[in-house]
Coordinates of C-alpha atoms in Angstrom, one line a residue:
Chain A
M23 CA -88.4 -52.3 3.4
R24 CA -87.0 -53.8 6.6
R25 CA -83.5 -53.4 5.4
T26 CA -84.1 -49.8 4.3
L27 CA -85.6 -49.1 7.7
V28 CA -82.6 -50.6 9.5
R29 CA -80.1 -48.7 7.3
N30 CA -81.8 -45.4 7.7
G31 CA -82.4 -46.0 11.4
S32 CA -78.7 -46.7 11.9
L33 CA -77.7 -43.5 10.1
Y34 CA -80.0 -41.3 12.1
T35 CA -79.1 -43.2 15.3
R36 CA -75.4 -42.3 14.8
N37 CA -76.3 -38.6 14.5
L38 CA -78.5 -38.8 17.6
L39 CA -75.8 -40.6 19.6
H40 CA -73.3 -37.9 18.6
H41 CA -75.6 -35.1 19.7
S42 CA -76.4 -37.0 22.9
A43 CA -72.7 -37.5 23.6
L44 CA -72.1 -33.8 23.3
A45 CA -75.0 -33.1 25.6
L46 CA -73.6 -35.5 28.1
A47 CA -70.2 -33.8 27.9
A48 CA -71.8 -30.4 28.4
S49 CA -73.7 -31.7 31.3
S50 CA -70.8 -33.4 33.0
R51 CA -68.6 -30.3 32.9
P52 CA -70.8 -28.1 35.1
Q53 CA -71.2 -31.0 37.5
F54 CA -67.4 -31.1 37.8
R55 CA -67.3 -27.4 38.5
L56 CA -70.0 -27.6 41.1
F57 CA -68.2 -30.4 42.9
S58 CA -65.0 -28.2 42.9
S59 CA -67.0 -25.3 44.4
N60 CA -68.3 -27.5 47.2
E61 CA -72.0 -27.1 46.5
N62 CA -74.7 -29.7 46.3
P63 CA -75.4 -30.8 42.7
P64 CA -78.8 -30.0 41.3
P65 CA -81.0 -33.0 40.2
V66 CA -80.6 -34.2 36.6
P67 CA -83.2 -32.7 34.3
Q68 CA -85.9 -35.3 33.4
I69 CA -86.3 -36.3 29.8
D70 CA -89.7 -35.9 28.3
D71 CA -91.5 -39.2 28.0
V72 CA -93.5 -40.4 25.0
N73 CA -96.8 -42.0 25.4
N74 CA -97.9 -45.3 23.8
K75 CA -100.6 -43.5 21.9
E76 CA -98.3 -40.9 20.4
L77 CA -95.8 -43.6 19.3
K78 CA -98.5 -45.7 17.8
A79 CA -99.9 -42.8 15.9
Q80 CA -96.4 -42.0 14.4
I81 CA -95.9 -45.6 13.4
E82 CA -99.3 -45.7 11.7
T83 CA -98.4 -42.5 9.8
Y84 CA -95.1 -44.1 8.7
F85 CA -96.7 -47.3 7.5
K86 CA -99.3 -45.3 5.6
G87 CA -96.5 -43.9 3.4
D88 CA -95.0 -40.9 5.1
E89 CA -91.2 -41.7 5.4
K90 CA -90.4 -38.3 6.9
V91 CA -91.7 -39.4 10.2
L92 CA -89.0 -42.0 10.7
P93 CA -86.4 -39.7 12.6
S94 CA -89.1 -38.6 15.0
I95 CA -90.0 -42.3 15.6
M96 CA -86.4 -43.1 16.4
E97 CA -86.2 -40.2 18.7
A98 CA -89.3 -41.3 20.5
I99 CA -87.9 -44.9 20.8
L100 CA -84.7 -43.5 22.3
K101 CA -86.5 -41.3 24.7
R102 CA -88.7 -44.2 25.9
K103 CA -85.5 -46.3 26.2
L104 CA -83.7 -43.7 28.3
S105 CA -86.7 -43.2 30.5
G106 CA -86.9 -46.9 31.1
N107 CA -90.6 -46.9 31.9
H108 CA -91.9 -48.9 28.9
E109 CA -89.5 -51.8 28.5
D110 CA -92.3 -54.5 28.5
T111 CA -94.4 -52.6 26.0
D112 CA -91.5 -52.0 23.7
D113 CA -90.5 -55.6 23.8
E114 CA -94.0 -56.6 22.8
L115 CA -94.0 -54.0 20.0
M116 CA -90.7 -55.4 18.6
E117 CA -92.1 -59.0 18.7
E118 CA -95.2 -57.8 16.8
L119 CA -93.2 -55.9 14.2
R120 CA -90.9 -58.9 13.6
M121 CA -93.9 -61.3 13.0
R122 CA -95.6 -58.9 10.6
P123 CA -94.7 -59.3 6.9
L124 CA -93.9 -56.3 4.7
D125 CA -95.7 -56.1 1.3
D126 CA -94.4 -53.1 -0.6
V127 CA -90.6 -53.2 -1.2
D128 CA -88.9 -51.0 -3.7
D129 CA -86.3 -52.7 -5.9
R130 CA -85.0 -49.4 -7.0
D131 CA -83.5 -48.7 -3.6
F132 CA -81.6 -52.0 -3.6
E133 CA -80.3 -51.4 -7.1
S134 CA -79.3 -47.8 -6.5
D135 CA -77.6 -48.7 -3.2
F136 CA -75.7 -51.6 -4.8
E137 CA -74.5 -49.6 -7.8
S138 CA -73.3 -46.8 -5.6
I139 CA -71.4 -49.1 -3.3
H140 CA -69.8 -51.4 -5.9
D141 CA -68.5 -49.8 -9.0
T142 CA -67.8 -52.2 -11.9
D143 CA -66.1 -51.7 -15.2
E144 CA -68.0 -51.5 -18.5
E145 CA -69.6 -54.8 -19.4
I146 CA -68.2 -56.6 -22.4
D147 CA -71.0 -57.8 -24.6
D148 CA -69.1 -60.3 -26.8
L149 CA -66.4 -62.1 -24.8
Y150 CA -65.3 -64.0 -27.9
N151 CA -63.9 -60.8 -29.3
A152 CA -61.7 -59.9 -26.3
R153 CA -58.8 -59.0 -28.6
D154 CA -60.7 -56.3 -30.4
V155 CA -62.1 -55.0 -27.1
V156 CA -58.6 -54.7 -25.7
M157 CA -57.3 -53.0 -28.9
K158 CA -60.1 -50.4 -28.7
R159 CA -59.4 -49.6 -25.1
M160 CA -55.7 -49.2 -25.9
V161 CA -56.6 -46.8 -28.6
K162 CA -58.9 -44.8 -26.3
D163 CA -56.7 -44.8 -23.2
E164 CA -52.9 -44.3 -23.6
Y165 CA -52.2 -45.8 -20.2
F166 CA -54.2 -48.9 -20.6
N167 CA -52.3 -52.2 -20.3
M168 CA -49.0 -50.6 -19.5
D169 CA -45.7 -52.5 -19.9
D170 CA -42.0 -51.7 -19.7
K171 CA -41.6 -50.7 -23.4
K172 CA -44.5 -48.3 -23.2
W173 CA -43.2 -46.8 -20.0
D174 CA -39.8 -46.3 -21.5
D175 CA -41.3 -44.6 -24.5
I176 CA -43.3 -42.2 -22.2
V177 CA -40.2 -41.4 -20.2
E178 CA -38.2 -40.8 -23.4
D179 CA -40.9 -38.5 -24.7
G180 CA -40.9 -36.6 -21.4
I181 CA -37.1 -36.2 -21.6
K182 CA -37.2 -35.0 -25.2
H183 CA -40.0 -32.4 -24.5
G184 CA -38.3 -31.2 -21.4
L185 CA -40.9 -32.3 -19.0
L186 CA -38.5 -34.7 -17.2
R187 CA -35.3 -32.7 -16.8
D188 CA -33.5 -34.3 -13.9
T189 CA -34.3 -38.0 -13.6
K190 CA -31.5 -38.5 -11.1
E191 CA -33.1 -36.1 -8.7
C192 CA -36.5 -37.8 -9.3
E193 CA -34.9 -41.1 -8.4
E194 CA -33.4 -39.7 -5.3
I195 CA -36.8 -38.3 -4.2
L196 CA -38.5 -41.6 -4.9
E197 CA -35.8 -43.5 -2.9
D198 CA -36.3 -41.0 0.0
M199 CA -40.1 -41.6 -0.2
L200 CA -39.5 -45.4 -0.2
S201 CA -37.3 -45.3 2.9
W202 CA -38.7 -42.2 4.6
D203 CA -38.2 -43.7 8.1
K204 CA -34.4 -43.7 7.5
L205 CA -34.0 -40.1 6.4
L206 CA -33.4 -38.6 9.8
P207 CA -30.9 -39.8 12.4
D208 CA -32.1 -41.6 15.5
D209 CA -31.5 -38.9 18.0
I210 CA -33.8 -36.5 16.1
K211 CA -36.5 -39.2 15.9
Q212 CA -36.2 -39.6 19.7
K213 CA -36.5 -35.9 20.3
V214 CA -39.6 -35.7 18.1
E215 CA -41.1 -38.8 19.8
V216 CA -40.5 -37.3 23.3
K217 CA -42.1 -34.0 22.3
F218 CA -45.1 -35.8 20.8
N219 CA -45.6 -37.9 23.9
E220 CA -45.3 -34.8 26.2
L221 CA -47.9 -32.9 24.2
G222 CA -50.1 -35.9 24.1
D223 CA -49.9 -36.2 27.9
M224 CA -50.8 -32.6 28.3
C225 CA -53.8 -33.0 26.0
E226 CA -55.0 -36.0 28.0
R227 CA -54.6 -34.2 31.3
G228 CA -56.6 -31.3 29.8
E229 CA -53.9 -28.6 30.2
L230 CA -53.9 -28.0 26.4
E231 CA -56.4 -27.9 23.6
P232 CA -55.7 -30.3 20.7
E233 CA -55.4 -27.4 18.2
E234 CA -52.9 -25.6 20.4
A235 CA -50.9 -28.8 21.0
Y236 CA -50.8 -29.4 17.2
E237 CA -49.5 -25.9 16.6
Q238 CA -46.7 -26.3 19.1
F239 CA -45.8 -29.7 17.7
K240 CA -45.7 -28.2 14.2
K241 CA -43.4 -25.4 15.3
F242 CA -41.1 -27.8 17.1
E243 CA -40.9 -30.0 14.0
D244 CA -40.0 -27.0 11.8
E245 CA -37.3 -26.0 14.2
I246 CA -35.9 -29.6 14.2
V247 CA -35.9 -29.7 10.4
A248 CA -34.1 -26.3 10.2
K249 CA -31.4 -27.5 12.7
Y250 CA -30.9 -30.7 10.7
L251 CA -30.5 -28.7 7.4
D252 CA -27.9 -26.4 9.0
K253 CA -26.1 -29.5 10.3
M254 CA -26.1 -31.1 6.8
E255 CA -24.7 -27.9 5.3
K256 CA -21.9 -27.9 7.8
E257 CA -21.1 -31.5 7.1
E258 CA -21.0 -30.9 3.4
A259 CA -18.6 -28.0 4.0
S260 CA -16.4 -30.2 6.1
Q261 CA -16.5 -32.8 3.4
F262 CA -15.3 -30.3 0.8
D263 CA -12.5 -29.2 3.1
D264 CA -11.4 -32.8 3.5
T265 CA -11.4 -33.4 -0.2
V266 CA -9.6 -30.1 -1.0
V267 CA -6.6 -31.1 1.2
P268 CA -4.0 -32.7 -1.1
D269 CA -2.5 -36.2 -0.4
K270 CA 1.1 -35.8 0.6
K271 CA 2.8 -39.1 1.4
K272 CA 6.6 -38.8 1.0
D273 CA 7.7 -41.6 3.2
L274 CA 6.9 -44.6 1.0
D275 CA 8.5 -47.8 2.0
D276 CA 7.9 -49.3 -1.5
P277 CA 11.2 -49.8 -3.3
P278 CA 11.6 -48.4 -6.8
G279 CA 11.5 -50.5 -9.9
E280 CA 9.0 -53.2 -11.0
G281 CA 8.4 -56.5 -9.4
P282 CA 9.9 -58.2 -6.4
I283 CA 13.6 -58.7 -6.0
L284 CA 13.4 -62.3 -5.0
R285 CA 11.4 -64.5 -7.5
W286 CA 10.3 -67.9 -6.2
Q287 CA 9.2 -70.8 -8.3
T288 CA 7.6 -73.7 -6.6
R289 CA 5.2 -76.6 -7.6
V290 CA 2.0 -77.5 -5.9
V291 CA 0.6 -80.9 -6.6
F292 CA -3.1 -81.5 -5.6
A293 CA -3.1 -85.2 -4.7
P294 CA -6.5 -87.0 -4.2
G295 CA -5.5 -88.2 -0.7
G296 CA -5.7 -86.2 2.5
D297 CA -1.9 -85.8 2.8
A298 CA -0.7 -82.8 0.9
W299 CA 2.9 -83.9 0.7
H300 CA 4.2 -85.0 -2.7
P301 CA 7.8 -85.5 -3.8
K302 CA 7.3 -82.9 -6.6
N303 CA 6.4 -80.2 -4.1
R304 CA 9.9 -80.3 -2.5
K305 CA 11.9 -78.4 -5.1
V306 CA 12.3 -74.6 -4.8
K307 CA 13.9 -72.3 -7.3
L308 CA 15.1 -68.8 -6.4
S309 CA 16.0 -66.2 -9.0
V310 CA 17.7 -62.8 -8.4
T311 CA 18.8 -60.1 -10.7
V312 CA 22.5 -59.5 -9.9
K313 CA 22.3 -55.8 -10.6
E314 CA 19.8 -55.5 -7.7
L315 CA 22.5 -56.7 -5.3
G316 CA 24.6 -53.6 -5.7
L317 CA 28.0 -55.3 -6.1
S318 CA 31.2 -53.7 -7.2
K319 CA 33.3 -54.8 -10.2
Y320 CA 35.6 -57.1 -8.3
Q321 CA 32.8 -58.5 -6.1
F322 CA 30.8 -59.3 -9.2
R323 CA 33.7 -61.2 -10.8
R324 CA 34.2 -63.2 -7.6
L325 CA 30.4 -64.0 -7.5
R326 CA 30.6 -65.3 -11.0
E327 CA 33.5 -67.5 -10.1
L328 CA 31.6 -68.8 -7.1
V329 CA 28.3 -69.6 -8.8
G330 CA 29.6 -70.8 -12.2
K331 CA 26.7 -72.0 -14.4
R332 CA 24.0 -70.8 -12.0
Y333 CA 24.5 -67.2 -13.5
H334 CA 22.8 -66.3 -16.8
P335 CA 24.7 -63.4 -18.4
G336 CA 22.0 -62.6 -20.9
R337 CA 19.3 -62.0 -18.3
D338 CA 21.7 -61.0 -15.5
E339 CA 20.0 -63.6 -13.4
L340 CA 21.3 -65.8 -10.7
T341 CA 19.3 -69.0 -10.0
I342 CA 19.6 -71.1 -6.9
T343 CA 17.8 -74.4 -6.6
S344 CA 17.4 -76.6 -3.5
E345 CA 15.6 -79.9 -2.9
R346 CA 17.8 -81.0 0.0
F347 CA 15.1 -81.2 2.6
E348 CA 11.7 -83.0 2.6
H349 CA 9.5 -79.9 3.0
R350 CA 9.3 -76.9 0.7
E351 CA 9.7 -74.3 3.4
E352 CA 12.9 -75.9 4.6
N353 CA 14.2 -75.7 1.1
R354 CA 13.2 -72.0 0.8
K355 CA 15.2 -71.3 4.0
D356 CA 18.2 -73.2 2.4
C357 CA 18.0 -71.1 -0.7
L358 CA 18.0 -67.9 1.3
R359 CA 20.9 -69.0 3.4
T360 CA 22.8 -69.9 0.2
L361 CA 22.1 -66.5 -1.3
L362 CA 23.2 -64.6 1.8
S363 CA 26.4 -66.7 2.0
L364 CA 27.2 -66.0 -1.6
I365 CA 26.7 -62.2 -1.1
E366 CA 28.9 -62.3 2.0
E367 CA 31.7 -64.3 0.2
A368 CA 31.6 -62.0 -2.8
G369 CA 31.9 -59.0 -0.6
K370 CA 35.4 -60.2 0.5
A371 CA 36.8 -59.4 -2.9
N372 CA 37.2 -55.7 -2.1
K373 CA 39.5 -56.5 0.8
L374 CA 41.5 -59.0 -1.1
V375 CA 42.0 -56.5 -3.9
D376 CA 43.1 -53.8 -1.6
D377 CA 45.6 -56.1 0.2
A378 CA 47.0 -57.3 -3.2
R379 CA 47.4 -53.8 -4.5
S380 CA 49.2 -52.7 -1.3
S381 CA 51.6 -55.7 -1.4
Y382 CA 52.2 -55.1 -5.1
V383 CA 53.2 -51.5 -4.5
K384 CA 55.5 -52.5 -1.6
E385 CA 57.2 -55.1 -3.7
R386 CA 57.8 -52.7 -6.6
L387 CA 59.3 -50.1 -4.2
H388 CA 61.5 -52.8 -2.6
T389 CA 63.0 -53.7 -5.9
N390 CA 63.9 -50.1 -6.7
P391 CA 67.6 -49.5 -5.6
A392 CA 67.5 -45.7 -5.5
F393 CA 64.4 -45.7 -3.2
M394 CA 66.1 -48.3 -1.0
E395 CA 69.3 -46.2 -0.7
R396 CA 67.4 -43.1 0.3
L397 CA 65.3 -45.1 2.7
H398 CA 68.4 -46.6 4.3
A399 CA 70.1 -43.1 4.7
K400 CA 66.9 -41.7 6.2
S401 CA 66.7 -44.5 8.7
M402 CA 70.3 -44.1 9.7
R403 CA 69.8 -40.4 10.3
L404 CA 66.7 -41.1 12.4
R405 CA 68.7 -43.7 14.4
E406 CA 71.5 -41.1 15.1
S407 CA 69.0 -38.5 16.1
N408 CA 67.4 -40.9 18.5
Q409 CA 70.8 -41.9 20.1
V410 CA 71.8 -38.3 20.9
P411 CA 69.2 -37.7 23.7
A412 CA 69.9 -41.2 25.1
Chain B
M10 CA 66.1 -60.6 -14.9
M11 CA 62.8 -61.1 -13.2
T12 CA 59.7 -60.8 -15.4
R13 CA 57.4 -58.0 -14.2
V14 CA 54.0 -59.1 -13.2
S15 CA 51.3 -56.6 -14.0
L16 CA 48.9 -55.3 -11.4
K17 CA 45.9 -56.4 -13.5
N18 CA 47.0 -60.0 -13.5
V19 CA 47.7 -59.9 -9.8
L20 CA 44.3 -58.5 -9.1
S21 CA 42.6 -61.0 -11.4
A22 CA 44.4 -63.9 -9.6
V23 CA 43.6 -62.6 -6.1
I24 CA 39.9 -62.3 -6.8
N25 CA 39.6 -66.0 -7.3
Q26 CA 41.7 -66.8 -4.3
G27 CA 39.9 -69.3 -2.0
A28 CA 36.9 -69.4 -4.3
A29 CA 36.9 -73.2 -4.6
E30 CA 36.8 -73.6 -0.8
A31 CA 34.1 -71.0 -0.4
R32 CA 32.0 -72.6 -3.1
A33 CA 32.3 -76.0 -1.4
W34 CA 31.3 -74.5 1.9
I35 CA 28.3 -72.6 0.6
F36 CA 26.8 -75.3 -1.6
G37 CA 27.7 -78.2 0.6
H38 CA 30.1 -79.8 -1.8
Q39 CA 32.9 -82.3 -1.0
L40 CA 36.3 -81.1 -2.1
N41 CA 38.5 -83.7 -3.8
P42 CA 41.1 -82.0 -5.9
A43 CA 43.3 -85.1 -6.2
G44 CA 40.4 -87.3 -7.4
N45 CA 40.9 -89.9 -4.8
K46 CA 38.2 -92.6 -4.1
T47 CA 36.0 -91.5 -1.3
P48 CA 32.8 -92.9 0.3
H49 CA 31.0 -89.5 -0.2
K50 CA 28.8 -90.9 -3.0
I51 CA 27.3 -93.4 -0.6
L52 CA 27.1 -91.2 2.4
R53 CA 25.1 -88.5 0.6
M54 CA 22.5 -90.9 -0.5
K55 CA 19.2 -90.8 1.3
L56 CA 18.3 -93.8 3.4
F57 CA 16.4 -96.1 1.1
G58 CA 16.4 -99.4 3.0
E59 CA 12.9 -99.0 4.2
K60 CA 11.8 -98.1 0.7
V61 CA 13.3 -101.3 -0.7
A62 CA 11.8 -103.4 2.1
Q63 CA 8.4 -102.1 1.2
W64 CA 8.5 -104.0 -2.1
Y65 CA 7.2 -107.2 -0.5
P66 CA 4.0 -107.0 1.4
H67 CA 3.9 -107.9 5.1
D68 CA 3.1 -111.5 5.9
I69 CA 1.0 -111.8 9.0
K70 CA 1.9 -115.5 9.5
K71 CA 5.3 -114.3 10.9
D72 CA 3.5 -112.6 13.7
D73 CA 2.0 -115.8 15.0
P74 CA 4.4 -118.1 16.9
L75 CA 2.1 -121.1 16.8
V76 CA 1.9 -121.0 13.0
M77 CA 5.7 -120.7 12.7
A78 CA 6.2 -123.6 15.1
R79 CA 3.9 -125.8 13.1
Q80 CA 5.6 -125.0 9.9
E81 CA 9.0 -125.8 11.5
Q82 CA 7.7 -129.1 12.8
E83 CA 6.4 -130.0 9.3
R84 CA 9.8 -129.1 7.8
L85 CA 11.6 -131.3 10.3
S86 CA 9.2 -134.2 9.6
K87 CA 9.7 -133.9 5.9
L88 CA 13.5 -133.9 6.4
E89 CA 13.3 -137.0 8.6
M90 CA 11.3 -138.8 5.9
L91 CA 13.9 -137.9 3.2
K92 CA 16.8 -139.1 5.4
R93 CA 15.0 -142.4 5.9
R94 CA 14.7 -142.9 2.2
G95 CA 18.3 -141.9 1.5
K96 CA 17.4 -138.6 -0.1
G97 CA 18.6 -136.2 2.7
P98 CA 21.2 -133.5 2.3
P99 CA 24.8 -134.8 1.8
K100 CA 27.4 -134.6 4.5
K101 CA 30.2 -132.0 4.3
G102 CA 32.8 -132.8 1.7
Q103 CA 30.6 -135.3 -0.2
G104 CA 28.6 -132.9 -2.4
R105 CA 28.9 -132.0 -6.0
R106 CA 30.8 -128.8 -5.4
A107 CA 33.4 -130.6 -3.1
A108 CA 33.9 -133.4 -5.6
K109 CA 34.5 -130.8 -8.3
R110 CA 37.2 -129.2 -6.2
N111 CA 39.1 -132.4 -5.7
K112 CA 39.4 -132.9 -9.5

């Protein structure tokens, strides 16, 4: 009974406090206006007081069995509290009530209250038969005890029957819901925040009603969303324009053919010690396809004469090996130097051939008597013609 | 009657003109057309004296002059004792090798 009294009292007290708050607000506003109009405020209206006899009578009625009197009792108590004239009497009354035991308590109230607050599942009579109970529940409810296989079957059914048409779109929507705070860019968030704070300040200052502020904020939000959608459409269009433009790169510095021109072979020995040097790491082997060098016929023959066995005719491959120095990189430099020297030396063949051909032709002409006779006569005539002006 | 030399042969011969010297210069060879004896074989060897010396480990006794002096003193003492017993080294010209030579 005491708990019921306290619970019902608290409920009614909330309502009374709410109404009294409204009354206080209503009363405070005209006071404010009167102050602004520079007039003397009228005295606060006095609240009606309740006598001890009246309160005692009401309490007696409640204890006799009439529960409808409780709100009026609470109102009376509040009135006496606000008036502040009966503090001692009320304290004595509270002490008296606390000491007094309560006889008639209804269990039904407790049970109804408990059941309404805490909902529990159906009770299982025989716990030793839990398997059968679970099977029955799975038969009754399709979504009981869900697992991945069941979920996949449901999704498959949905796709077959056409209920779930675009799962990709669903996934995108779910991802957006999961990370909803990352959908909009930061500048739009800042704009919305600034607007919200501005409207909040106006509400606090009293310049705007909350409903009107909410309407303005909603309008602003719709405008922002519309702008963002337009921006996204423009960006998509620009993306399409970018993709449509074909890729034209004509100035490629990659030489034609497959693979590199210089092929290096080296050995790397991983020794257990800290020093990475090992005698086997020294040797370097360089292979070149002679066709890649672009030599003429005579140059090629001279190259073959120079390199000897280093040239492999079957693979058209020239191999240069060096292990002269202690470090691999020095040997690589030596290989390159050797290759360049060979190319330069082979290139001399053209000049030698031209000189030889010229000397051969001159010798042949020199041994021809008819040509020599005509040459001699011509030179004599030239000499005579030169002497005449002298 | 001079025999005519064809252009092809002339060109073939001229291509290989100076090839031996060029090859020697490029690959670092030592030209020796006459096959004379030269010290090139020894000169092109890498320096391996230190490598040979590493064969025996370093004896730290040689770093201590006191230890070496004591060993020298012991050697001299032993030699003195041998001489006193008539077992020292022979004088020049009285050894086995010198005697063999006289025969």
